[in-house]
Amino acid sequence: GNSVTQMEGPVTLSEEAFLTINCTYTATGYPSLFWYVQYPGEGLQLLLKATKADDKGSNKGFEATYRKETTSFHLEKGSVQVSDSAVYFCALSDTSGGSNYKLTFGKGTLLTVNP
Amino acid sequence: NAGVTQTPKFRVLKTGQSMTLLCAQDMNHEYMYWYRQDPGMGLRLIHYSVGEGTTAKGEVPDGYNVSRLKKQNFLLGLESAAPSQTSVYFCASSYSSGGPYEQYFGPGTRLTVT
């Protein structure tokens, strides 16, 4: 079956530090990959996505590259801000079979950025 | 355009009571989903629907029922609440074609069962 493993948190950084949140996956087909962000007290929002190998998703200074050879989709940002404090979820949508609309989520990584 | 809305936002139930959570979307999405979020567990799919009048079980369906009588609404019911159902519940919706299937989430319902 499909699964997503992301680094356990919490992660605490100072403002302007470099961020990496690791995400690896297992899938039976050719998945699309996503990063979602959940700000305190809110629902999840799509942060970025990639649909095929070597694609790079980017948004709001965050980037992630779809690496098929290492089955990874690590999230990076060069300089974090206090406003980036949130829970980040890696997810995949497996395009094989008839259930390619369902997402499989990682457990989430809590990021806290201090001023 | 409100996106995905959920009611209520908070609820406290006693063990054995019943309740219905309402999800509504105004994006004309075909697919809708109910998840629960628990600490350290991520999001787990309870039930989902691929169209009006159809529903299917997800990863953790026991103790829950759903109905999709109208395309824009997806209801989650708890017939006899248990403390293990204390959680935050999220509804989501997505398009049915064009992929990848980005899901749009509601703000959540925080349920406590005592």
Coordinates of N, CA, C and O in Angstrom, one line a residue, chain A residues 32-34 36 38 41-46 49-51 87 89 93 95 99-108, chain B residues 31 33 35 37 40-45 48 50 57-58 88 90 94-95 99-108:
Chain A
S32 N 1.4 11.7 -7.6 CA 1.6 13.1 -7.5 C 1.9 13.4 -6.0 O 1.3 12.7 -5.1
L33 N 2.7 14.4 -5.7 CA 3.1 14.7 -4.4 C 2.7 16.1 -4.0 O 2.7 17.0 -4.8
F34 N 2.4 16.3 -2.7 CA 1.9 17.5 -2.2 C 2.6 17.9 -0.9 O 2.9 17.0 -0.1
Y36 N 1.1 20.2 2.2 CA 0.0 21.1 2.8 C 0.5 21.7 4.1 O 1.4 21.2 4.8
Q38 N -0.8 23.7 7.7 CA -2.0 24.0 8.6 C -1.5 25.0 9.6 O -0.7 24.7 10.5
G41 N -5.3 26.6 14.4 CA -6.8 26.7 14.4 C -7.4 26.7 13.1 O -8.6 27.1 13.0
E42 N -6.7 26.4 12.0 CA -7.3 26.4 10.7 C -7.2 25.0 10.0 O -6.6 24.1 10.6
G43 N -7.9 24.9 8.9 CA -7.8 23.7 8.1 C -6.5 23.7 7.2 O -5.7 24.6 7.3
L44 N -6.3 22.6 6.5 CA -5.1 22.5 5.7 C -5.3 23.3 4.4 O -6.3 23.4 3.8
Q45 N -4.1 23.8 3.9 CA -4.1 24.6 2.7 C -3.0 24.0 1.8 O -1.9 23.6 2.4
L46 N -3.2 23.8 0.5 CA -2.1 23.4 -0.3 C -1.0 24.4 -0.4 O -1.2 25.6 -0.7
K49 N 2.9 21.5 -5.1 CA 2.7 20.2 -5.6 C 3.6 19.9 -6.7 O 4.2 20.8 -7.4
A50 N 3.8 18.6 -7.0 CA 4.6 18.1 -8.2 C 4.0 16.8 -8.7 O 3.5 16.0 -7.9
T51 N 3.9 16.7 -10.0 CA 3.1 15.6 -10.6 C 4.0 14.5 -11.2 O 3.5 13.4 -11.5
V87 N 2.0 23.6 11.1 CA 2.2 22.1 10.9 C 2.2 21.9 9.4 O 1.3 22.3 8.6
F89 N 2.4 19.0 6.2 CA 2.0 17.7 5.9 C 2.5 17.3 4.5 O 2.2 18.1 3.5
S93 N -0.9 11.3 -3.9 CA -2.1 10.8 -4.6 C -1.6 9.8 -5.7 O -0.9 10.2 -6.6
T95 N -1.6 7.6 -8.8 CA -2.4 7.7 -10.0 C -2.7 6.4 -10.6 O -3.3 6.3 -11.7
S99 N -8.3 4.8 -7.6 CA -8.5 5.6 -6.4 C -7.5 6.7 -6.3 O -6.9 7.1 -5.3
N100 N -7.3 7.3 -7.5 CA -6.2 8.3 -7.6 C -6.7 9.7 -7.1 O -5.9 10.6 -7.2
Y101 N -7.9 9.8 -6.6 CA -8.3 11.0 -6.0 C -8.1 11.0 -4.5 O -8.3 12.0 -3.8
K102 N -7.7 9.9 -3.9 CA -7.5 9.8 -2.4 C -6.1 10.2 -2.1 O -5.1 9.8 -2.8
L103 N -5.9 10.9 -1.0 CA -4.6 11.4 -0.6 C -4.2 10.5 0.6 O -5.0 10.2 1.5
T104 N -2.9 10.2 0.7 CA -2.3 9.6 1.8 C -1.4 10.6 2.5 O -0.5 11.1 1.8
F105 N -1.6 10.9 3.7 CA -0.8 11.9 4.4 C 0.3 11.3 5.4 O 0.1 10.3 5.9
G106 N 1.3 12.1 5.5 CA 2.3 11.8 6.6 C 1.7 12.3 7.9 O 0.6 12.9 7.9
K107 N 2.4 12.2 9.0 CA 1.9 12.5 10.3 C 2.0 14.0 10.6 O 1.4 14.4 11.6
G108 N 2.7 14.7 9.8 CA 2.8 16.1 10.1 C 4.1 16.5 10.9 O 4.5 15.7 11.7
Chain B
Y31 N -16.1 15.3 -5.7 CA -15.6 14.4 -4.7 C -15.6 15.2 -3.3 O -15.2 16.4 -3.3
Y33 N -14.8 14.4 1.2 CA -14.1 13.5 2.1 C -14.3 14.0 3.5 O -14.5 15.2 3.8
Y35 N -12.2 13.5 7.2 CA -11.0 13.0 7.9 C -11.1 13.3 9.4 O -11.9 14.2 9.8
Q37 N -8.4 14.1 12.6 CA -7.0 14.4 12.9 C -6.7 14.2 14.4 O -7.4 14.9 15.2
G40 N -0.2 13.1 16.5 CA 0.8 12.1 16.1 C 0.3 11.1 15.1 O 1.0 10.2 14.7
M41 N -0.9 11.3 14.6 CA -1.5 10.4 13.6 C -1.7 11.0 12.3 O -2.1 10.2 11.3
G42 N -1.5 12.2 12.1 CA -1.8 12.8 10.8 C -3.3 12.9 10.5 O -4.1 12.9 11.5
L43 N -3.7 12.8 9.3 CA -5.1 12.8 8.9 C -5.4 11.4 8.4 O -4.7 10.8 7.6
R44 N -6.5 10.9 8.9 CA -7.0 9.6 8.5 C -8.4 9.7 7.9 O -9.3 10.3 8.4
L45 N -8.6 9.1 6.7 CA -9.8 9.2 5.9 C -10.9 8.3 6.6 O -10.7 7.1 6.8
Y48 N -15.7 8.8 2.2 CA -15.6 9.7 1.1 C -16.7 9.4 0.1 O -17.4 8.4 0.2
V50 N -17.8 10.0 -4.2 CA -17.3 10.4 -5.5 C -18.5 11.0 -6.3 O -18.3 11.3 -7.5
K57 N -16.3 3.7 2.2 CA -15.5 3.7 3.4 C -14.1 4.0 3.2 O -13.5 3.6 2.2
G58 N -13.5 4.7 4.1 CA -12.1 5.0 4.1 C -11.3 4.1 5.0 O -11.6 3.0 5.2
V88 N -10.4 16.1 16.0 CA -10.8 17.3 15.1 C -11.1 16.7 13.8 O -10.4 15.9 13.2
F90 N -12.2 17.1 9.8 CA -12.0 18.0 8.6 C -12.8 17.4 7.5 O -12.7 16.2 7.2
S94 N -12.8 18.0 -3.8 CA -11.9 18.1 -4.9 C -12.6 17.9 -6.2 O -13.7 17.4 -6.2
Y95 N -12.0 18.4 -7.3 CA -12.5 18.1 -8.6 C -12.4 16.6 -9.0 O -11.6 15.9 -8.3
G99 N -6.7 16.2 -12.7 CA -5.6 15.8 -11.8 C -4.5 16.8 -11.7 O -4.4 17.7 -12.6
P100 N -3.6 16.8 -10.8 CA -3.7 16.1 -9.6 C -4.8 16.6 -8.7 O -5.1 17.8 -8.8
Y101 N -5.3 15.7 -7.9 CA -6.5 16.0 -7.2 C -6.3 16.8 -5.9 O -6.4 16.3 -4.8
E102 N -6.0 18.1 -6.1 CA -5.9 19.0 -4.9 C -7.1 19.0 -4.1 O -8.2 19.2 -4.7
Q103 N -7.0 18.8 -2.8 CA -8.2 18.8 -2.0 C -8.2 20.2 -1.2 O -7.2 20.7 -0.8
Y104 N -9.5 20.7 -1.1 CA -9.7 21.9 -0.4 C -10.4 21.6 0.9 O -11.4 20.9 0.9
F105 N -9.8 22.1 2.0 CA -10.3 21.7 3.3 C -11.1 22.8 4.0 O -10.9 24.0 3.8
G106 N -12.0 22.3 4.8 CA -12.8 23.2 5.7 C -12.0 23.6 7.0 O -10.9 23.0 7.1
P107 N -12.5 24.4 7.8 CA -11.8 24.9 9.0 C -11.8 23.9 10.2 O -11.0 24.1 11.1
G108 N -12.6 22.8 10.1 CA -12.5 21.8 11.1 C -13.6 21.9 12.2 O -14.2 23.0 12.4

